[in-house]
Amino acid sequence: MLRGLVAIASAAAVLSAAAALPDAREPPIEKVLRASVPATWGRPDEIEVTLYQPPGPGPFPVAVLSHGSPRNPDDRRRGGRVRLQAQSRAFVAMGFAVLVPTRRGYGDSGGDWAEGYGSCRGPDYYNAGLETVRDITASLAAVRGNPALDAKRVVLVGQSAGGWGSIAASSQPIEGLVAVVNFAGGRGSQAPGSVCVEENLVDAVARYGKTSRVPQLWIYSENDLYFGPALVRRMHGAFTAAGGRAQLMQMPPFGRDGHLYFGNVANWAEPVEKFLRTTTHGQ
């Protein structure tokens, strides 16, 4: 109970920073950082991290936005550095500095793709998620000396594989982590309505739930063609039954594929900010 109250108090401090912005109308400062992801052997892999820093001295709480993973492996390197501009600006408007890591094997970042889950017959979603965590923690380590950023007040936000990695990160002892916002998180989608061994996905998220201690908001659209409503309910049920704390928002259909709901910034900005505020009151 005490640990839960500490998390709630920390979340309150995160949102209070929004009022410290000198002028929310000023554009954020965009920088490109290099973060080092320790390798299991040999030299560390370097990844690119986009930083959006609000104007003013700070220190600003930090939101780490984690991108998804395309079904087609050839698409991982396309598009270069991931920026997530519209989504990042929404969090800057809430008072956050934003980090967007381009993970190993994506865009122009170094290293080989590390998030594989093995065979579709026996996917290891649990350890695949923990590989994503390594890139998230590396991006946070890269800014811990920045006086304008308060890396002891951290919110993780992710879409698809990035959402799954953010849930996975909540199960680890990450300094300063106070909340997670998961958009359409999951792994293993091969085609619309087809996920490799759904039971393995449900079991993995339950394992994360056993050691997750921060409040979470899960946002999925009803016409998500990667992870449909029935599977999402099973995942959420398994996570919360294991001890995780997550509020599920099942949103109306969005476009042709609700898996892209993260791009619908105008519709999710208000409920996300409300979630981050209501957690400060333990609701």
Backbone as numpy.savetxt, mean C-alpha at the origin, in Angstrom:
# Nx Ny Nz CAx CAy CAz Cx Cy Cz
-4.73 -4.63 24.30 -5.56 -3.43 24.30 -4.69 -2.18 24.30
-3.63 -2.18 25.14 -2.75 -1.02 25.19 -2.12 -0.75 23.84
-1.67 -1.83 23.13 -1.05 -1.65 21.84 -2.03 -1.03 20.86
-3.33 -1.43 20.93 -4.34 -0.86 20.05 -4.56 0.62 20.31
-4.55 1.01 21.62 -4.74 2.42 21.96 -3.57 3.26 21.48
-2.36 2.70 21.53 -1.19 3.43 21.03 -1.32 3.66 19.53
-1.80 2.64 18.80 -1.97 2.79 17.35 -2.99 3.87 17.02
-4.07 3.92 17.80 -5.09 4.94 17.58 -4.53 6.33 17.85
-3.77 6.49 18.91 -3.18 7.78 19.21 -2.20 8.21 18.13
-1.43 7.25 17.59 -0.48 7.56 16.52 -1.21 8.01 15.27
-2.34 7.37 14.96 -3.12 7.78 13.80 -3.64 9.20 13.96
-3.99 9.59 15.17 -4.44 10.95 15.41 -3.35 11.95 15.08
-2.12 11.63 15.44 -1.00 12.53 15.15 -0.76 12.65 13.66
-0.97 11.57 12.92 -0.79 11.60 11.47 -1.71 12.63 10.83
-2.99 12.57 11.15 -3.94 13.47 10.49 -3.83 14.89 10.97
-3.33 15.12 12.18 -3.22 16.48 12.67 -2.23 17.29 11.86
-1.33 16.62 11.15 -0.32 17.34 10.36 -0.92 18.05 9.17
-2.12 17.66 8.74 -2.73 18.31 7.58 -2.91 19.81 7.80
-3.23 20.20 9.04 -3.46 21.60 9.34 -2.17 22.42 9.31
-1.01 21.75 9.31 0.26 22.44 9.36 0.71 22.94 7.98
0.03 22.52 6.93 0.43 22.96 5.60 0.28 24.47 5.47
1.30 25.20 5.02 1.20 26.65 4.91 0.24 27.09 3.81
0.18 26.32 2.72 -0.72 26.66 1.63 -0.95 25.40 0.81
-2.12 24.76 1.03 -2.41 23.51 0.35 -2.55 23.68 -1.16
-2.67 24.93 -1.63 -2.82 25.14 -3.07 -1.48 25.07 -3.81
-0.38 25.19 -3.07 0.92 25.10 -3.72 1.18 23.67 -4.15
1.79 23.47 -5.34 2.07 22.11 -5.79 3.16 21.48 -4.94
3.12 20.16 -4.79 4.18 19.50 -4.03 5.49 19.52 -4.81
6.58 19.34 -4.09 7.90 19.24 -4.71 8.12 17.78 -5.07
8.45 17.52 -6.34 8.68 16.15 -6.79 10.18 15.89 -6.89
10.62 14.83 -6.25 12.03 14.43 -6.29 12.12 12.95 -6.62
13.28 12.54 -7.14 13.54 11.13 -7.41 14.68 10.67 -6.50
14.41 9.66 -5.71 15.39 9.11 -4.78 15.82 7.72 -5.24
16.93 7.27 -4.72 17.37 5.89 -4.94 17.36 5.19 -3.58
16.74 4.05 -3.54 16.67 3.27 -2.31 17.36 1.94 -2.53
18.01 1.45 -1.50 18.78 0.21 -1.60 18.01 -0.93 -0.95
17.73 -1.98 -1.73 17.05 -3.17 -1.21 18.11 -4.24 -1.00
18.39 -4.63 0.23 19.43 -5.63 0.48 19.16 -6.92 -0.29
20.20 -7.45 -0.91 20.09 -8.70 -1.66 20.42 -9.88 -0.75
19.92 -11.04 -1.10 20.23 -12.24 -0.32 21.70 -12.62 -0.50
22.26 -12.23 -1.66 23.70 -12.38 -1.87 24.10 -11.33 -2.91
25.39 -10.95 -2.88 25.87 -9.95 -3.83 25.49 -8.54 -3.42
25.53 -7.64 -4.41 25.28 -6.23 -4.15 23.79 -5.96 -3.98
23.42 -4.94 -3.18 22.00 -4.58 -3.05 21.43 -4.09 -4.38
20.14 -4.24 -4.53 19.45 -3.72 -5.71 18.97 -2.31 -5.42
19.12 -1.42 -6.38 18.66 -0.05 -6.21 17.34 0.15 -6.95
16.39 0.76 -6.26 15.11 1.06 -6.88 14.88 2.57 -6.89
14.07 3.02 -7.83 13.70 4.43 -7.89 12.48 4.68 -7.01
12.51 5.79 -6.29 11.39 6.17 -5.42 11.02 7.62 -5.74
9.78 7.84 -6.12 9.29 9.20 -6.33 8.80 9.77 -5.01
9.30 10.94 -4.68 8.89 11.64 -3.46 8.11 12.88 -3.83
6.91 13.01 -3.28 6.12 14.24 -3.37 6.12 14.87 -1.98
6.78 16.00 -1.86 6.91 16.66 -0.57 6.10 17.94 -0.55
5.19 18.08 0.41 4.38 19.31 0.48 5.26 20.53 0.73
4.80 21.71 0.35 5.54 22.92 0.68 5.52 23.15 2.19
6.57 23.76 2.68 6.63 24.03 4.11 7.67 23.18 4.79
7.96 23.49 6.04 9.05 22.82 6.75 8.72 21.43 7.27
7.42 21.12 7.43 7.08 19.83 8.02 7.36 19.82 9.52
7.63 18.65 10.11 7.72 17.36 9.44 6.35 16.78 9.10
6.26 16.18 7.91 5.01 15.64 7.41 4.97 14.13 7.61
3.82 13.60 7.99 3.67 12.15 8.01 3.85 11.61 6.59
4.11 10.33 6.48 4.48 9.73 5.20 3.44 8.70 4.77
3.03 8.79 3.50 2.19 7.76 2.89 3.00 7.08 1.79
3.12 5.78 1.86 3.82 5.01 0.83 2.78 4.39 -0.09
2.80 4.77 -1.37 1.84 4.28 -2.36 2.52 3.21 -3.20
1.95 2.01 -3.19 2.55 0.86 -3.88 1.71 0.43 -5.07
2.36 0.35 -6.22 1.67 0.04 -7.47 1.35 -1.45 -7.60
0.53 -1.77 -8.60 0.16 -3.15 -8.87 1.16 -3.86 -9.76
0.79 -5.06 -10.21 1.64 -5.87 -11.07 0.80 -6.39 -12.23
1.20 -6.09 -13.48 0.39 -6.51 -14.63 0.39 -8.03 -14.82
-0.67 -8.55 -15.41 -0.73 -9.98 -15.69 0.36 -10.37 -16.69
0.62 -9.50 -17.67 1.62 -9.78 -18.70 3.00 -9.39 -18.19
3.93 -10.35 -18.03 5.26 -10.03 -17.51 6.01 -8.98 -18.34
5.72 -8.93 -19.64 6.41 -7.97 -20.51 6.06 -6.53 -20.17
4.96 -6.33 -19.46 4.52 -4.97 -19.14 5.19 -4.41 -17.88
5.92 -5.23 -17.16 6.49 -4.75 -15.89 7.51 -3.63 -16.10
8.27 -3.71 -17.17 9.31 -2.72 -17.41 8.83 -1.51 -18.20
7.61 -1.55 -18.68 7.10 -0.45 -19.48 6.64 0.71 -18.60
6.81 1.91 -19.12 6.31 3.09 -18.42 7.33 3.77 -17.54
8.51 3.16 -17.33 9.54 3.81 -16.54 9.15 3.99 -15.09
9.62 5.08 -14.52 9.38 5.36 -13.10 7.89 5.54 -12.82
7.42 4.85 -11.78 6.01 4.96 -11.38 5.83 6.25 -10.58
4.79 7.02 -10.93 4.57 8.31 -10.26 3.22 8.39 -9.52
2.18 7.77 -10.07 0.85 7.82 -9.44 0.49 9.24 -9.04
0.53 10.14 -10.01 0.40 11.56 -9.72 -0.92 11.94 -9.07
-2.03 11.52 -9.67 -3.34 11.94 -9.14 -3.55 11.41 -7.73
-3.21 10.15 -7.51 -3.39 9.56 -6.19 -2.47 10.21 -5.16
-1.25 10.49 -5.59 -0.29 11.12 -4.67 -0.74 12.51 -4.26
-1.26 13.26 -5.20 -1.72 14.62 -4.88 -2.87 14.59 -3.89
-3.71 13.55 -3.96 -4.81 13.44 -3.00 -4.27 13.29 -1.58
-3.21 12.51 -1.41 -2.64 12.33 -0.07 -1.83 13.55 0.36
-1.20 14.23 -0.60 -0.53 15.49 -0.25 -1.56 16.48 0.28
-2.74 16.52 -0.34 -3.80 17.43 0.11 -4.27 17.09 1.52
-4.11 15.83 1.94 -4.46 15.44 3.30 -3.36 15.78 4.30
-2.21 16.23 3.79 -1.12 16.61 4.68 0.05 15.66 4.72
0.10 14.71 3.79 1.16 13.72 3.77 2.26 14.08 2.77
3.48 13.69 3.09 4.51 13.51 2.07 4.29 12.10 1.50
4.52 11.92 0.22 4.19 10.66 -0.43 5.44 10.04 -1.05
5.62 8.75 -0.81 6.66 7.97 -1.46 6.01 6.97 -2.39
6.52 6.90 -3.63 6.02 5.92 -4.60 7.21 5.10 -5.09
7.47 3.96 -4.47 8.58 3.14 -4.93 8.24 2.40 -6.23
9.16 2.43 -7.18 9.08 1.55 -8.35 9.86 0.30 -7.96
9.17 -0.77 -7.68 9.79 -1.92 -7.05 10.75 -2.67 -8.00
11.49 -3.57 -7.43 12.45 -4.36 -8.21 11.76 -5.08 -9.36
12.37 -4.95 -10.53 11.84 -5.64 -11.70 10.78 -4.86 -12.45
10.48 -3.65 -11.99 9.49 -2.79 -12.66 10.18 -1.51 -13.16
9.65 -0.95 -14.25 10.14 0.33 -14.74 11.65 0.34 -14.91
12.28 1.39 -14.40 13.73 1.55 -14.52 14.48 1.12 -13.26
13.79 0.52 -12.31 14.47 0.10 -11.09 15.34 -1.11 -11.34
16.36 -1.24 -10.51 17.27 -2.36 -10.65 16.71 -3.64 -10.09
17.46 -4.69 -10.29 17.08 -5.99 -9.74 16.10 -6.75 -10.61
16.02 -8.03 -10.37 15.06 -8.88 -11.05 13.73 -8.85 -10.31
12.67 -9.19 -11.02 11.35 -9.27 -10.39 11.41 -10.27 -9.25
11.01 -9.85 -8.07 11.19 -10.67 -6.87 9.89 -11.16 -6.26
8.75 -10.80 -6.83 7.47 -11.04 -6.19 6.74 -12.28 -6.70
7.45 -13.14 -7.39 6.81 -14.34 -7.90 6.29 -15.24 -6.79
5.19 -15.94 -7.08 4.60 -16.83 -6.07 4.71 -18.29 -6.46
5.53 -18.58 -7.48 5.73 -19.96 -7.87 4.67 -20.48 -8.81
4.45 -21.76 -8.76 3.50 -22.42 -9.66 2.07 -22.05 -9.34
1.24 -21.98 -10.38 -0.19 -21.72 -10.19 -0.86 -22.88 -9.44
-0.22 -24.05 -9.45 -0.79 -25.20 -8.75 -0.59 -25.12 -7.25
0.48 -24.44 -6.84 0.77 -24.33 -5.41 1.38 -22.98 -5.09
0.67 -21.89 -5.31 1.25 -20.56 -5.14 1.57 -20.22 -3.69
2.72 -19.58 -3.50 3.14 -19.12 -2.18 2.90 -17.61 -2.11
1.67 -17.24 -1.81 1.31 -15.83 -1.75 1.88 -15.15 -0.51
2.08 -15.91 0.54 2.57 -15.32 1.79 3.96 -14.71 1.59
4.90 -15.48 1.09 6.26 -14.98 0.90 6.36 -14.00 -0.26
5.49 -14.14 -1.25 5.47 -13.16 -2.34 5.15 -11.77 -1.79
4.21 -11.70 -0.86 3.87 -10.43 -0.25 5.01 -9.86 0.57
5.75 -10.73 1.24 6.88 -10.26 2.05 8.00 -9.70 1.19
8.12 -10.16 -0.05 9.11 -9.56 -0.96 8.73 -8.12 -1.28
7.45 -7.87 -1.48 7.00 -6.49 -1.70 7.33 -5.62 -0.48
7.21 -6.20 0.70 7.51 -5.47 1.94 8.95 -4.97 1.93
9.86 -5.73 1.37 11.28 -5.33 1.36 11.47 -4.02 0.59
10.74 -3.84 -0.50 10.84 -2.60 -1.27 10.18 -1.44 -0.52
9.07 -1.72 0.16 8.40 -0.68 0.95 9.31 -0.19 2.06
9.91 -1.11 2.80 10.77 -0.71 3.91 12.04 -0.03 3.42
12.54 -0.41 2.25 13.72 0.24 1.69 13.42 1.70 1.36
12.22 1.97 0.83 11.86 3.35 0.49 11.73 4.20 1.75
11.23 3.61 2.83 11.15 4.35 4.09 12.54 4.61 4.67
13.42 3.63 4.56 14.78 3.81 5.07 15.50 4.94 4.34
15.15 5.15 3.07 15.82 6.16 2.26 15.49 7.58 2.70
14.40 7.78 3.48 14.02 9.14 3.88 14.09 9.36 5.38
14.57 8.41 6.12 14.56 8.56 7.59 15.44 9.69 8.07
16.37 10.16 7.25 17.18 11.29 7.66 16.68 12.62 7.16
15.54 12.64 6.47 14.98 13.88 5.93 14.20 14.59 7.04
14.64 15.79 7.46 13.96 16.46 8.58 12.55 16.92 8.26
12.19 17.00 6.97 10.85 17.43 6.59 9.85 16.28 6.61
10.35 15.04 6.74 9.49 13.86 6.74 9.58 13.16 8.08
8.44 12.76 8.59 8.40 12.05 9.85 8.09 10.58 9.58
9.14 9.80 9.40 8.97 8.39 9.07 8.52 7.56 10.27
8.26 8.22 11.40 7.66 7.52 12.54 6.14 7.60 12.51
5.60 8.27 11.48 4.14 8.36 11.27 3.87 7.96 9.83
3.54 6.69 9.63 3.49 6.10 8.29 2.14 5.45 8.02
1.62 5.71 6.82 0.43 5.03 6.32 0.83 4.32 5.02
0.46 3.07 4.88 0.74 2.32 3.66 -0.52 2.24 2.82
-0.38 2.54 1.54 -1.50 2.53 0.60 -1.04 1.72 -0.62
-1.87 0.82 -1.10 -1.45 0.04 -2.26 -2.61 -0.45 -3.08
-2.32 -0.71 -4.37 -3.33 -1.21 -5.29 -2.90 -2.58 -5.82
-3.80 -3.54 -5.83 -3.56 -4.88 -6.37 -2.38 -5.54 -5.65
-1.29 -5.88 -6.36 -0.12 -6.47 -5.70 0.45 -5.53 -4.66
0.33 -4.22 -4.90 0.78 -3.24 -3.92 -0.10 -3.21 -2.69
-1.40 -3.43 -2.87 -2.30 -3.55 -1.73 -1.99 -4.80 -0.92
-1.73 -5.90 -1.63 -1.36 -7.14 -0.96 -0.07 -6.96 -0.16
0.92 -6.29 -0.77 2.16 -6.03 -0.06 1.98 -5.14 1.15
1.03 -4.20 1.07 0.76 -3.31 2.20 0.13 -4.09 3.36
-0.77 -5.01 3.03 -1.34 -5.88 4.08 -0.23 -6.72 4.71
0.62 -7.28 3.85 1.74 -8.10 4.34 2.63 -7.28 5.27
2.88 -6.02 4.89 3.75 -5.16 5.70 3.16 -4.91 7.08
1.82 -4.90 7.17 1.19 -4.65 8.47 1.46 -5.78 9.46
1.91 -6.93 8.95 2.21 -8.06 9.83 3.63 -8.02 10.34
4.41 -7.03 9.86 5.82 -6.93 10.23 6.05 -5.74 11.18
7.13 -5.76 11.94 7.40 -4.67 12.90 8.01 -3.45 12.20
7.19 -2.69 11.49 7.66 -1.50 10.77 7.49 -0.28 11.67
8.57 0.38 11.93 8.55 1.54 12.83 7.62 2.63 12.29
6.73 3.11 13.15 5.88 4.23 12.80 4.63 3.90 12.03
4.40 2.65 11.68 3.22 2.30 10.89 1.95 2.45 11.74
0.97 3.23 11.21 -0.25 3.46 11.98 -1.53 3.03 11.25
-1.48 2.83 9.92 -2.70 2.45 9.20 -2.35 1.94 7.81
-3.28 1.19 7.23 -3.14 0.66 5.87 -4.42 0.93 5.11
-4.28 1.36 3.85 -5.42 1.49 2.94 -5.14 0.59 1.75
-5.96 -0.41 1.57 -5.76 -1.43 0.55 -6.81 -1.29 -0.54
-6.37 -1.00 -1.77 -7.25 -0.93 -2.92 -7.08 -2.21 -3.74
-8.12 -3.05 -3.75 -8.16 -4.22 -4.64 -6.96 -5.13 -4.46
-6.49 -5.30 -3.23 -5.30 -6.09 -2.97 -5.52 -7.58 -3.19
-4.48 -8.22 -3.72 -4.51 -9.66 -3.94 -3.39 -10.07 -4.87
-3.29 -11.37 -5.11 -2.31 -11.91 -6.04 -2.93 -13.12 -6.74
-2.32 -13.50 -7.86 -2.67 -14.77 -8.50 -3.74 -14.74 -9.57
-4.19 -13.55 -9.97 -5.22 -13.49 -11.01 -4.60 -13.78 -12.38
-5.12 -14.78 -13.05 -4.61 -15.17 -14.37 -5.47 -14.65 -15.51
-6.75 -14.47 -15.23 -7.73 -13.99 -16.21 -8.98 -13.60 -15.42
-9.92 -12.87 -16.05 -11.14 -12.50 -15.32 -11.81 -13.71 -14.69
-12.03 -13.64 -13.38 -12.70 -14.72 -12.67 -11.83 -15.92 -12.38
-10.52 -15.82 -12.60 -9.63 -16.96 -12.40 -8.43 -16.56 -11.54
-8.34 -17.13 -10.34 -7.24 -16.90 -9.41 -6.63 -18.25 -9.06
-5.31 -18.35 -9.14 -4.63 -19.60 -8.81 -4.88 -19.98 -7.34
-5.53 -21.08 -7.12 -5.77 -21.65 -5.79 -6.21 -20.57 -4.79
-7.45 -20.18 -4.88 -7.99 -19.14 -4.00 -7.74 -19.45 -2.53
-7.80 -20.72 -2.17 -7.63 -21.09 -0.77 -6.27 -20.67 -0.24
-5.25 -20.71 -1.09 -3.92 -20.29 -0.66 -3.88 -18.79 -0.37
-4.65 -18.02 -1.16 -4.72 -16.57 -0.94 -5.40 -16.28 0.39
-6.48 -17.00 0.66 -7.21 -16.82 1.92 -6.35 -17.23 3.11
-5.63 -18.34 2.97 -4.77 -18.79 4.07 -3.64 -17.80 4.34
-3.06 -17.24 3.27 -1.95 -16.30 3.43 -2.40 -15.03 4.14
-3.56 -14.50 3.77 -4.02 -13.26 4.40 -4.38 -13.51 5.87
-4.81 -14.72 6.18 -5.07 -15.07 7.58 -3.76 -15.06 8.37
-2.68 -15.53 7.76 -1.37 -15.51 8.44 -0.93 -14.06 8.70
-1.19 -13.19 7.75 -0.87 -11.78 7.99 -1.70 -11.22 9.14
-2.97 -11.62 9.19 -3.86 -11.09 10.21 -3.44 -11.44 11.63
-2.73 -12.55 11.80 -2.33 -12.99 13.13 -1.40 -12.00 13.82
-0.58 -11.29 13.03 0.39 -10.37 13.64 0.17 -8.92 13.21
-0.92 -8.64 12.49 -1.23 -7.27 12.09 -1.89 -6.54 13.26
-1.44 -5.30 13.53 -1.95 -4.59 14.69 -2.50 -3.20 14.37
-2.50 -2.80 13.11 -2.95 -1.44 12.78 -4.30 -1.49 12.07
-5.12 -0.45 12.22 -6.41 -0.41 11.52 -6.22 -0.32 10.00
-7.12 -0.95 9.27 -7.02 -0.98 7.82 -8.37 -0.68 7.18
-8.31 -0.10 5.98 -9.49 0.10 5.14 -9.25 -0.65 3.84
-10.13 -1.57 3.52 -10.04 -2.35 2.28 -11.13 -1.86 1.33
-10.73 -1.46 0.13 -11.66 -0.91 -0.86 -11.62 -1.76 -2.12
-12.75 -2.35 -2.47 -12.88 -3.18 -3.67 -14.15 -2.77 -4.42
-14.13 -2.88 -5.71 -15.30 -2.58 -6.53 -16.04 -3.87 -6.86
-17.34 -3.77 -7.01 -18.17 -4.95 -7.26 -17.84 -5.63 -8.58
-17.31 -4.88 -9.55 -16.98 -5.50 -10.85 -15.47 -5.64 -11.03
-14.78 -5.88 -9.92 -13.34 -6.16 -9.99 -13.15 -7.48 -10.73
-12.42 -7.45 -11.86 -12.23 -8.64 -12.67 -11.00 -9.44 -12.27
-10.33 -9.00 -11.21 -9.22 -9.78 -10.65 -9.69 -10.54 -9.41
-10.30 -9.81 -8.50 -10.72 -10.40 -7.22 -12.18 -10.02 -6.97
-13.07 -10.96 -7.23 -14.50 -10.70 -7.15 -15.00 -10.62 -5.72
-16.23 -10.14 -5.54 -16.79 -9.91 -4.20 -16.78 -11.13 -3.29
-17.09 -12.31 -3.83 -17.14 -13.50 -2.97 -15.76 -13.82 -2.40
-14.73 -13.75 -3.25 -13.37 -14.01 -2.76 -12.94 -12.94 -1.78
-13.27 -11.69 -2.05 -12.89 -10.60 -1.16 -13.50 -10.80 0.23
-14.76 -11.22 0.27 -15.40 -11.46 1.57 -14.70 -12.58 2.33
-14.27 -13.61 1.62 -13.55 -14.71 2.27 -12.21 -14.22 2.82
-11.50 -13.42 2.04 -10.23 -12.89 2.47 -10.39 -12.00 3.71
-11.38 -11.12 3.65 -11.61 -10.21 4.77 -12.01 -10.99 6.02
-12.86 -11.97 5.85 -13.28 -12.78 6.98 -12.12 -13.53 7.62
-11.24 -14.06 6.79 -10.08 -14.80 7.30 -9.12 -13.87 8.02
-8.92 -12.68 7.47 -8.00 -11.72 8.08 -8.50 -11.27 9.45
-9.76 -10.91 9.54 -10.31 -10.42 10.80 -10.46 -11.55 11.82
-10.80 -12.76 11.37 -10.93 -13.88 12.29 -9.59 -14.22 12.93
-8.50 -13.94 12.21 -7.16 -14.23 12.72 -6.66 -13.14 13.67
-7.39 -12.02 13.74 -6.99 -10.94 14.65 -6.73 -9.62 13.97
-6.73 -9.58 12.64 -6.52 -8.33 11.93 -7.72 -7.40 12.06
-7.46 -6.10 11.94 -8.54 -5.10 12.04 -8.69 -4.42 10.69
-9.77 -4.72 9.98 -9.97 -4.15 8.65 -11.44 -3.87 8.41
-11.71 -2.69 7.91 -13.06 -2.29 7.49 -13.15 -2.50 5.98
-14.15 -3.24 5.52 -14.30 -3.53 4.10 -15.34 -2.60 3.48
-14.95 -1.90 2.42 -15.87 -1.07 1.64 -16.00 -1.69 0.25
-17.16 -2.26 -0.03 -17.43 -2.83 -1.35 -18.11 -1.75 -2.18
-17.37 -1.17 -3.14 -17.85 -0.03 -3.90 -18.65 -0.48 -5.12
-19.50 0.41 -5.66 -20.26 0.08 -6.87 -19.33 -0.19 -8.04
-19.87 -0.77 -9.13 -19.04 -1.03 -10.30 -18.37 0.25 -10.81
-17.15 0.08 -11.32 -16.39 1.20 -11.84 -15.86 0.85 -13.23
-16.35 1.56 -14.23 -15.90 1.35 -15.60 -16.09 -0.09 -16.04
-15.19 -0.55 -16.89 -15.26 -1.93 -17.38 -14.63 -2.91 -16.41
-13.74 -2.43 -15.56 -13.06 -3.30 -14.61 -12.81 -2.53 -13.32
-13.53 -2.88 -12.28 -13.41 -2.20 -11.00 -12.06 -2.38 -10.33
-11.22 -3.26 -10.89 -9.88 -3.42 -10.33 -9.08 -2.12 -10.45
-9.54 -1.23 -11.34 -8.86 0.05 -11.56 -9.45 1.18 -10.72
-10.21 0.84 -9.69 -10.89 1.85 -8.88 -9.92 2.83 -8.22
-8.69 2.46 -8.03 -7.69 3.35 -7.44 -7.55 4.64 -8.25
-7.88 4.57 -9.54 -7.83 5.76 -10.37 -9.02 6.68 -10.19
-10.03 6.25 -9.45 -11.25 7.03 -9.25 -11.09 7.93 -8.01
-10.07 8.79 -8.08 -9.65 9.56 -6.91 -10.78 10.40 -6.32
-11.58 11.03 -7.17 -12.64 11.92 -6.68 -13.62 11.19 -5.77
-13.81 9.88 -5.99 -14.78 9.13 -5.21 -14.20 8.53 -3.93
-12.89 8.28 -3.90 -12.37 7.64 -2.69 -11.63 8.59 -1.75
-11.28 9.78 -2.19 -10.49 10.67 -1.33 -11.20 10.97 -0.01
-12.50 11.28 -0.08 -13.23 11.64 1.14 -13.37 10.47 2.10
-13.82 9.28 1.65 -13.92 8.18 2.61 -12.58 7.74 3.18
-11.51 7.85 2.38 -10.20 7.48 2.89 -9.77 8.45 3.99
-9.95 9.75 3.75 -9.60 10.72 4.78 -10.47 10.53 6.02
-11.75 10.23 5.81 -12.64 9.99 6.95 -12.17 8.79 7.75
-11.76 7.72 7.05 -11.24 6.54 7.75 -10.03 6.91 8.60
-9.12 7.67 8.02 -7.91 8.04 8.76 -8.24 8.92 9.96
-9.33 9.67 9.87 -9.74 10.50 11.00 -10.53 9.69 12.04
-11.42 8.82 11.59 -12.23 8.07 12.55 -11.40 7.07 13.33
-10.29 6.61 12.77 -9.44 5.72 13.54 -8.86 6.42 14.76
-8.79 7.75 14.69 -8.26 8.50 15.83 -9.21 8.45 17.02
-10.48 8.06 16.77 -11.47 8.01 17.86 -11.83 6.57 18.21
-11.09 5.62 17.59 -11.31 4.23 17.92 -12.58 3.63 17.36
-13.13 4.26 16.29 -14.38 3.74 15.73 -14.09 2.72 14.66
